[in-house]
Amino acid sequence: MPESRTALVLGGGGLTGIGWEVGMLAGLAEAGADLTDADVVIGTSAGSIVGAQLTSRPHPLNELYARQLVAPDGRAAAARIGPAVLARFAAAALRSRDAVSFGARMGRFALAARTAPEAEHRAAIARTLVVDTWPARHLLVTAVDSATGRRAAFDSASGVALLDAVSASCAVPAVYPPVTVDGKRWVDGGVHSSANADLAAGYDRVVVIAPITAGGGPIAAPRTQAARLAGKGARVYVITPDRASRSAFGRNILDPAKRADAARAGRRQSATHAPHVRALWTT
């Protein structure tokens, strides 16, 4: 029989999503369900940061987890996805026939919005990311072309620097500036899908860790994408925040002060999922 291939999908979810994903991964590994050996890691927005750290492995998972518990350095105030931005997202979704047309609408919105300078956004991502070169292992980082609305999945062969790819993947429209890469302006990969789990097509065993569970209109929810993968023969397990984790996130997923609470919540919640993940990943 051919060897079974594995994919780990890490969805978007702001700073609390980063903390929760790291806590979840650390707890799973501690329980014998270590996902760090996945054949591909697919990262979107927050998940692109965690994915880059995970595949580069500059630190063991426990060290990555410990970093989530450190108090914010205070160099930047918490950003926020305000009601006006959320309303614009919803209106664009209602008007869009598919994820690409929605991406183009959100791209135009992002280009017209007033945000911090692009260099400031890159610097903040660099401080969080720590690593600066593509890992030897297969990592995909998603972003959306603001002009066309089409999604790209950057990797080490794309000719795009890792920091550029991750900065683009984390460029929430109207909150952070679009990121310039080779003359194009890119926005958050979560504009196409909060997890982009469809990129795991062709892999036999897939674990999806998705801080944001919702879809709607032209945007497929992580569980919808997972069901499609399963319909094609993959074994798929989806992890989303439980009530305690959602409470730990608070009302602003971009608040660095909530990252530690989210990390602890993810680690606690991992106990619920570890037996299922271990069975899927090691069978």
PDB file of C-alpha atoms in Angstrom, residues 37-269:
ATOM      1  CA  ASP A  37       5.340  15.660  11.691  1.00  0.00           C
ATOM      2  CA  ALA A  38       2.553  16.499   9.201  1.00  0.00           C
ATOM      3  CA  ASP A  39       3.561  16.155   5.565  1.00  0.00           C
ATOM      4  CA  VAL A  40       2.078  19.588   4.884  1.00  0.00           C
ATOM      5  CA  VAL A  41       1.029  22.431   7.164  1.00  0.00           C
ATOM      6  CA  ILE A  42      -1.515  24.866   5.714  1.00  0.00           C
ATOM      7  CA  GLY A  43      -1.628  28.194   7.549  1.00  0.00           C
ATOM      8  CA  THR A  44      -4.071  31.057   7.195  1.00  0.00           C
ATOM      9  CA  SER A  45      -3.613  34.384   8.993  1.00  0.00           C
ATOM     10  CA  ALA A  46      -2.961  33.456  12.665  1.00  0.00           C
ATOM     11  CA  GLY A  47      -2.408  29.905  11.466  1.00  0.00           C
ATOM     12  CA  SER A  48       0.342  31.059   9.115  1.00  0.00           C
ATOM     13  CA  ILE A  49       2.330  32.363  12.094  1.00  0.00           C
ATOM     14  CA  VAL A  50       1.826  29.165  14.081  1.00  0.00           C
ATOM     15  CA  GLY A  51       2.545  27.053  11.003  1.00  0.00           C
ATOM     16  CA  ALA A  52       5.807  28.851  10.279  1.00  0.00           C
ATOM     17  CA  GLN A  53       6.948  28.462  13.872  1.00  0.00           C
ATOM     18  CA  LEU A  54       5.873  24.832  13.980  1.00  0.00           C
ATOM     19  CA  THR A  55       7.615  23.765  10.784  1.00  0.00           C
ATOM     20  CA  SER A  56      10.768  25.754  11.472  1.00  0.00           C
ATOM     21  CA  ARG A  57      10.946  24.339  14.991  1.00  0.00           C
ATOM     22  CA  PRO A  58      13.324  26.953  16.442  1.00  0.00           C
ATOM     23  CA  HIS A  59      11.788  26.018  19.781  1.00  0.00           C
ATOM     24  CA  PRO A  60      10.008  22.922  21.125  1.00  0.00           C
ATOM     25  CA  LEU A  61       6.233  23.223  21.432  1.00  0.00           C
ATOM     26  CA  ASN A  62       6.471  23.785  25.169  1.00  0.00           C
ATOM     27  CA  GLU A  63       8.675  26.812  24.534  1.00  0.00           C
ATOM     28  CA  LEU A  64       6.261  28.168  21.956  1.00  0.00           C
ATOM     29  CA  TYR A  65       3.504  27.685  24.503  1.00  0.00           C
ATOM     30  CA  ALA A  66       5.487  29.465  27.219  1.00  0.00           C
ATOM     31  CA  ARG A  67       5.930  32.441  24.867  1.00  0.00           C
ATOM     32  CA  GLN A  68       2.160  32.797  24.638  1.00  0.00           C
ATOM     33  CA  LEU A  69       1.987  33.323  28.393  1.00  0.00           C
ATOM     34  CA  VAL A  70       4.414  36.258  28.397  1.00  0.00           C
ATOM     35  CA  ALA A  71       2.740  39.634  28.927  1.00  0.00           C
ATOM     36  CA  PRO A  72       2.501  41.862  25.804  1.00  0.00           C
ATOM     37  CA  ASP A  73       5.404  44.277  25.402  1.00  0.00           C
ATOM     38  CA  GLY A  74       3.085  47.244  24.992  1.00  0.00           C
ATOM     39  CA  ARG A  75       4.594  48.549  21.734  1.00  0.00           C
ATOM     40  CA  ALA A  76       1.209  48.657  20.047  1.00  0.00           C
ATOM     41  CA  ALA A  77      -2.341  49.077  21.259  1.00  0.00           C
ATOM     42  CA  ALA A  78      -4.809  46.299  20.577  1.00  0.00           C
ATOM     43  CA  ALA A  79      -6.373  46.514  17.128  1.00  0.00           C
ATOM     44  CA  ARG A  80     -10.057  45.800  16.683  1.00  0.00           C
ATOM     45  CA  ILE A  81     -12.375  44.600  13.950  1.00  0.00           C
ATOM     46  CA  GLY A  82     -15.097  47.169  14.634  1.00  0.00           C
ATOM     47  CA  PRO A  83     -18.838  46.991  13.870  1.00  0.00           C
ATOM     48  CA  ALA A  84     -18.469  49.105  10.731  1.00  0.00           C
ATOM     49  CA  VAL A  85     -15.862  46.715   9.318  1.00  0.00           C
ATOM     50  CA  LEU A  86     -17.966  43.675  10.209  1.00  0.00           C
ATOM     51  CA  ALA A  87     -20.976  45.282   8.538  1.00  0.00           C
ATOM     52  CA  ARG A  88     -18.911  45.873   5.401  1.00  0.00           C
ATOM     53  CA  PHE A  89     -17.801  42.230   5.436  1.00  0.00           C
ATOM     54  CA  ALA A  90     -21.429  41.077   5.693  1.00  0.00           C
ATOM     55  CA  ALA A  91     -22.646  43.381   2.936  1.00  0.00           C
ATOM     56  CA  ALA A  92     -19.875  42.254   0.598  1.00  0.00           C
ATOM     57  CA  ALA A  93     -20.690  38.609   1.309  1.00  0.00           C
ATOM     58  CA  LEU A  94     -24.362  39.150   0.425  1.00  0.00           C
ATOM     59  CA  ARG A  95     -23.416  40.791  -2.866  1.00  0.00           C
ATOM     60  CA  SER A  96     -20.799  38.241  -3.914  1.00  0.00           C
ATOM     61  CA  ARG A  97     -21.487  35.158  -5.993  1.00  0.00           C
ATOM     62  CA  ASP A  98     -18.365  33.287  -4.860  1.00  0.00           C
ATOM     63  CA  ALA A  99     -15.215  33.580  -2.744  1.00  0.00           C
ATOM     64  CA  VAL A 100     -13.251  35.228  -5.560  1.00  0.00           C
ATOM     65  CA  SER A 101     -15.750  38.038  -6.125  1.00  0.00           C
ATOM     66  CA  PHE A 102     -15.957  38.509  -2.350  1.00  0.00           C
ATOM     67  CA  GLY A 103     -12.162  38.700  -2.229  1.00  0.00           C
ATOM     68  CA  ALA A 104     -12.127  41.407  -4.895  1.00  0.00           C
ATOM     69  CA  ARG A 105     -14.714  43.459  -2.992  1.00  0.00           C
ATOM     70  CA  MET A 106     -12.766  43.146   0.226  1.00  0.00           C
ATOM     71  CA  GLY A 107      -9.573  43.968  -1.636  1.00  0.00           C
ATOM     72  CA  ARG A 108     -11.026  47.266  -2.846  1.00  0.00           C
ATOM     73  CA  PHE A 109     -12.237  47.983   0.688  1.00  0.00           C
ATOM     74  CA  ALA A 110      -8.766  47.266   2.092  1.00  0.00           C
ATOM     75  CA  LEU A 111      -7.012  49.482  -0.461  1.00  0.00           C
ATOM     76  CA  ALA A 112      -9.279  52.419   0.341  1.00  0.00           C
ATOM     77  CA  ALA A 113      -9.073  52.084   4.127  1.00  0.00           C
ATOM     78  CA  ARG A 114      -6.840  54.168   6.363  1.00  0.00           C
ATOM     79  CA  THR A 115      -4.558  51.950   8.417  1.00  0.00           C
ATOM     80  CA  ALA A 116      -1.097  51.984   9.962  1.00  0.00           C
ATOM     81  CA  PRO A 117       1.831  52.009   7.496  1.00  0.00           C
ATOM     82  CA  GLU A 118       2.724  48.745   5.810  1.00  0.00           C
ATOM     83  CA  ALA A 119       6.215  48.788   7.338  1.00  0.00           C
ATOM     84  CA  GLU A 120       4.710  48.947  10.815  1.00  0.00           C
ATOM     85  CA  HIS A 121       2.547  45.911  10.115  1.00  0.00           C
ATOM     86  CA  ARG A 122       5.540  43.930   8.809  1.00  0.00           C
ATOM     87  CA  ALA A 123       7.588  44.858  11.866  1.00  0.00           C
ATOM     88  CA  ALA A 124       4.838  43.657  14.192  1.00  0.00           C
ATOM     89  CA  ILE A 125       4.582  40.350  12.304  1.00  0.00           C
ATOM     90  CA  ALA A 126       8.368  39.925  12.407  1.00  0.00           C
ATOM     91  CA  ARG A 127       8.381  40.358  16.197  1.00  0.00           C
ATOM     92  CA  THR A 128       5.694  37.714  16.544  1.00  0.00           C
ATOM     93  CA  LEU A 129       7.010  35.333  13.910  1.00  0.00           C
ATOM     94  CA  VAL A 130      10.657  35.174  15.112  1.00  0.00           C
ATOM     95  CA  VAL A 131      11.709  32.902  12.193  1.00  0.00           C
ATOM     96  CA  ASP A 132      12.626  34.583   8.889  1.00  0.00           C
ATOM     97  CA  THR A 133      13.339  31.818   6.364  1.00  0.00           C
ATOM     98  CA  TRP A 134      11.136  29.171   4.817  1.00  0.00           C
ATOM     99  CA  PRO A 135      11.377  25.801   6.582  1.00  0.00           C
ATOM    100  CA  ALA A 136      12.636  22.700   4.849  1.00  0.00           C
ATOM    101  CA  ARG A 137       9.275  21.086   5.544  1.00  0.00           C
ATOM    102  CA  HIS A 138       6.226  21.792   3.379  1.00  0.00           C
ATOM    103  CA  LEU A 139       4.398  24.914   4.527  1.00  0.00           C
ATOM    104  CA  LEU A 140       1.620  26.674   2.611  1.00  0.00           C
ATOM    105  CA  VAL A 141       0.652  30.256   3.530  1.00  0.00           C
ATOM    106  CA  THR A 142      -2.553  31.666   2.090  1.00  0.00           C
ATOM    107  CA  ALA A 143      -3.282  35.237   0.991  1.00  0.00           C
ATOM    108  CA  VAL A 144      -5.718  36.961  -1.384  1.00  0.00           C
ATOM    109  CA  ASP A 145      -4.819  39.266  -4.291  1.00  0.00           C
ATOM    110  CA  SER A 146      -6.619  42.542  -3.577  1.00  0.00           C
ATOM    111  CA  ALA A 147      -7.051  43.285  -7.284  1.00  0.00           C
ATOM    112  CA  THR A 148      -8.479  39.972  -8.465  1.00  0.00           C
ATOM    113  CA  GLY A 149      -9.797  38.389  -5.255  1.00  0.00           C
ATOM    114  CA  ARG A 150      -7.980  35.169  -6.078  1.00  0.00           C
ATOM    115  CA  ARG A 151      -6.297  33.137  -3.389  1.00  0.00           C
ATOM    116  CA  ALA A 152      -2.654  32.169  -3.519  1.00  0.00           C
ATOM    117  CA  ALA A 153      -0.844  29.584  -1.416  1.00  0.00           C
ATOM    118  CA  PHE A 154       2.769  30.683  -1.023  1.00  0.00           C
ATOM    119  CA  ASP A 155       5.511  28.188  -0.235  1.00  0.00           C
ATOM    120  CA  SER A 156       9.291  27.988  -0.354  1.00  0.00           C
ATOM    121  CA  ALA A 157       9.199  27.621  -4.154  1.00  0.00           C
ATOM    122  CA  SER A 158       7.034  30.707  -4.735  1.00  0.00           C
ATOM    123  CA  GLY A 159       9.907  33.191  -4.655  1.00  0.00           C
ATOM    124  CA  VAL A 160       8.182  35.177  -1.882  1.00  0.00           C
ATOM    125  CA  ALA A 161       9.968  35.811   1.402  1.00  0.00           C
ATOM    126  CA  LEU A 162       8.409  34.086   4.412  1.00  0.00           C
ATOM    127  CA  LEU A 163       7.880  37.384   6.244  1.00  0.00           C
ATOM    128  CA  ASP A 164       6.113  38.853   3.198  1.00  0.00           C
ATOM    129  CA  ALA A 165       3.873  35.806   2.841  1.00  0.00           C
ATOM    130  CA  VAL A 166       2.878  35.741   6.511  1.00  0.00           C
ATOM    131  CA  SER A 167       2.406  39.525   6.665  1.00  0.00           C
ATOM    132  CA  ALA A 168       0.064  39.278   3.681  1.00  0.00           C
ATOM    133  CA  SER A 169      -1.816  36.348   5.195  1.00  0.00           C
ATOM    134  CA  CYS A 170      -2.396  38.428   8.350  1.00  0.00           C
ATOM    135  CA  ALA A 171      -3.497  41.644   6.595  1.00  0.00           C
ATOM    136  CA  VAL A 172      -7.098  41.875   7.824  1.00  0.00           C
ATOM    137  CA  PRO A 173      -8.881  44.338   5.497  1.00  0.00           C
ATOM    138  CA  ALA A 174      -9.390  47.828   6.970  1.00  0.00           C
ATOM    139  CA  VAL A 175      -7.533  46.806  10.135  1.00  0.00           C
ATOM    140  CA  TYR A 176      -4.056  46.236   8.717  1.00  0.00           C
ATOM    141  CA  PRO A 177      -2.688  47.482   5.380  1.00  0.00           C
ATOM    142  CA  PRO A 178      -2.491  45.315   2.270  1.00  0.00           C
ATOM    143  CA  VAL A 179       1.027  43.927   1.854  1.00  0.00           C
ATOM    144  CA  THR A 180       3.029  44.554  -1.309  1.00  0.00           C
ATOM    145  CA  VAL A 181       4.674  41.516  -2.867  1.00  0.00           C
ATOM    146  CA  ASP A 182       6.164  41.738  -6.357  1.00  0.00           C
ATOM    147  CA  GLY A 183       4.035  44.768  -7.215  1.00  0.00           C
ATOM    148  CA  LYS A 184       0.746  43.217  -6.068  1.00  0.00           C
ATOM    149  CA  ARG A 185      -1.173  44.121  -2.900  1.00  0.00           C
ATOM    150  CA  TRP A 186      -2.292  41.171  -0.816  1.00  0.00           C
ATOM    151  CA  VAL A 187      -4.825  40.801   1.988  1.00  0.00           C
ATOM    152  CA  ASP A 188      -5.646  38.230   4.644  1.00  0.00           C
ATOM    153  CA  GLY A 189      -6.011  34.627   3.490  1.00  0.00           C
ATOM    154  CA  GLY A 190      -9.077  34.398   5.715  1.00  0.00           C
ATOM    155  CA  VAL A 191     -10.943  36.548   3.186  1.00  0.00           C
ATOM    156  CA  HIS A 192     -11.175  33.424   1.027  1.00  0.00           C
ATOM    157  CA  SER A 193     -11.801  31.026   3.901  1.00  0.00           C
ATOM    158  CA  SER A 194     -11.068  31.104   7.609  1.00  0.00           C
ATOM    159  CA  ALA A 195      -9.169  27.807   7.284  1.00  0.00           C
ATOM    160  CA  ASN A 196      -8.663  27.052   3.566  1.00  0.00           C
ATOM    161  CA  ALA A 197      -8.905  23.368   4.395  1.00  0.00           C
ATOM    162  CA  ASP A 198      -9.713  22.583   0.763  1.00  0.00           C
ATOM    163  CA  LEU A 199      -5.969  22.909   0.071  1.00  0.00           C
ATOM    164  CA  ALA A 200      -5.546  19.578   1.884  1.00  0.00           C
ATOM    165  CA  ALA A 201      -7.237  17.774  -1.011  1.00  0.00           C
ATOM    166  CA  GLY A 202      -5.296  14.643  -1.891  1.00  0.00           C
ATOM    167  CA  TYR A 203      -4.049  14.017   1.647  1.00  0.00           C
ATOM    168  CA  ASP A 204      -5.281  10.908   3.422  1.00  0.00           C
ATOM    169  CA  ARG A 205      -5.437  12.104   7.043  1.00  0.00           C
ATOM    170  CA  VAL A 206      -6.260  15.696   7.875  1.00  0.00           C
ATOM    171  CA  VAL A 207      -6.581  17.555  11.175  1.00  0.00           C
ATOM    172  CA  VAL A 208      -8.159  21.011  11.007  1.00  0.00           C
ATOM    173  CA  ILE A 209      -7.679  23.382  13.957  1.00  0.00           C
ATOM    174  CA  ALA A 210      -9.981  26.338  13.368  1.00  0.00           C
ATOM    175  CA  PRO A 211     -10.415  29.178  15.886  1.00  0.00           C
ATOM    176  CA  ILE A 212     -13.083  30.746  13.642  1.00  0.00           C
ATOM    177  CA  THR A 213     -15.885  28.320  12.844  1.00  0.00           C
ATOM    178  CA  ALA A 214     -18.264  30.458  10.828  1.00  0.00           C
ATOM    179  CA  GLY A 215     -18.802  30.580   7.117  1.00  0.00           C
ATOM    180  CA  GLY A 216     -21.628  32.167   5.221  1.00  0.00           C
ATOM    181  CA  GLY A 217     -22.586  33.296   1.753  1.00  0.00           C
ATOM    182  CA  PRO A 218     -19.683  32.561  -0.583  1.00  0.00           C
ATOM    183  CA  ILE A 219     -17.320  31.613   2.273  1.00  0.00           C
ATOM    184  CA  ALA A 220     -17.190  27.926   3.175  1.00  0.00           C
ATOM    185  CA  ALA A 221     -16.971  27.111   6.884  1.00  0.00           C
ATOM    186  CA  PRO A 222     -14.111  24.828   8.015  1.00  0.00           C
ATOM    187  CA  ARG A 223     -16.496  21.954   8.747  1.00  0.00           C
ATOM    188  CA  THR A 224     -18.033  22.288   5.277  1.00  0.00           C
ATOM    189  CA  GLN A 225     -14.602  22.065   3.688  1.00  0.00           C
ATOM    190  CA  ALA A 226     -13.732  19.125   5.939  1.00  0.00           C
ATOM    191  CA  ALA A 227     -16.903  17.301   4.896  1.00  0.00           C
ATOM    192  CA  ARG A 228     -15.947  17.733   1.259  1.00  0.00           C
ATOM    193  CA  LEU A 229     -12.512  16.264   1.937  1.00  0.00           C
ATOM    194  CA  ALA A 230     -14.122  13.336   3.736  1.00  0.00           C
ATOM    195  CA  GLY A 231     -16.458  12.856   0.799  1.00  0.00           C
ATOM    196  CA  LYS A 232     -13.381  12.305  -1.353  1.00  0.00           C
ATOM    197  CA  GLY A 233     -12.054   9.608   0.956  1.00  0.00           C
ATOM    198  CA  ALA A 234      -9.910  11.478   3.485  1.00  0.00           C
ATOM    199  CA  ARG A 235     -10.103  10.859   7.206  1.00  0.00           C
ATOM    200  CA  VAL A 236     -10.671  14.296   8.714  1.00  0.00           C
ATOM    201  CA  TYR A 237     -10.948  15.576  12.271  1.00  0.00           C
ATOM    202  CA  VAL A 238     -11.947  19.176  13.008  1.00  0.00           C
ATOM    203  CA  ILE A 239     -11.173  21.006  16.256  1.00  0.00           C
ATOM    204  CA  THR A 240     -12.988  24.243  17.062  1.00  0.00           C
ATOM    205  CA  PRO A 241     -13.152  26.242  20.303  1.00  0.00           C
ATOM    206  CA  ASP A 242     -15.464  24.988  23.035  1.00  0.00           C
ATOM    207  CA  ARG A 243     -17.467  27.335  25.222  1.00  0.00           C
ATOM    208  CA  ALA A 244     -14.633  27.857  27.700  1.00  0.00           C
ATOM    209  CA  SER A 245     -12.187  28.685  24.919  1.00  0.00           C
ATOM    210  CA  ARG A 246     -14.586  31.138  23.301  1.00  0.00           C
ATOM    211  CA  SER A 247     -15.001  32.817  26.661  1.00  0.00           C
ATOM    212  CA  ALA A 248     -11.215  33.038  27.031  1.00  0.00           C
ATOM    213  CA  PHE A 249     -10.965  34.822  23.660  1.00  0.00           C
ATOM    214  CA  GLY A 250     -13.071  37.693  24.953  1.00  0.00           C
ATOM    215  CA  ARG A 251     -14.728  40.107  22.564  1.00  0.00           C
ATOM    216  CA  ASN A 252     -11.637  41.127  20.623  1.00  0.00           C
ATOM    217  CA  ILE A 253      -9.551  38.418  18.981  1.00  0.00           C
ATOM    218  CA  LEU A 254      -6.837  40.998  18.237  1.00  0.00           C
ATOM    219  CA  ASP A 255      -6.249  41.883  21.903  1.00  0.00           C
ATOM    220  CA  PRO A 256      -2.751  40.701  22.920  1.00  0.00           C
ATOM    221  CA  ALA A 257      -3.793  40.750  26.576  1.00  0.00           C
ATOM    222  CA  LYS A 258      -6.133  37.785  25.907  1.00  0.00           C
ATOM    223  CA  ARG A 259      -3.546  35.609  24.174  1.00  0.00           C
ATOM    224  CA  ALA A 260      -2.374  33.880  27.369  1.00  0.00           C
ATOM    225  CA  ASP A 261      -5.924  33.030  28.454  1.00  0.00           C
ATOM    226  CA  ALA A 262      -6.593  31.618  24.988  1.00  0.00           C
ATOM    227  CA  ALA A 263      -3.418  29.501  25.123  1.00  0.00           C
ATOM    228  CA  ARG A 264      -4.358  28.026  28.484  1.00  0.00           C
ATOM    229  CA  ALA A 265      -7.868  27.326  27.223  1.00  0.00           C
ATOM    230  CA  GLY A 266      -6.510  25.547  24.156  1.00  0.00           C
ATOM    231  CA  ARG A 267      -4.250  23.379  26.253  1.00  0.00           C
ATOM    232  CA  ARG A 268      -7.120  22.442  28.584  1.00  0.00           C
ATOM    233  CA  GLN A 269      -9.443  21.687  25.676  1.00  0.00           C
TER     234      GLN A 269
END
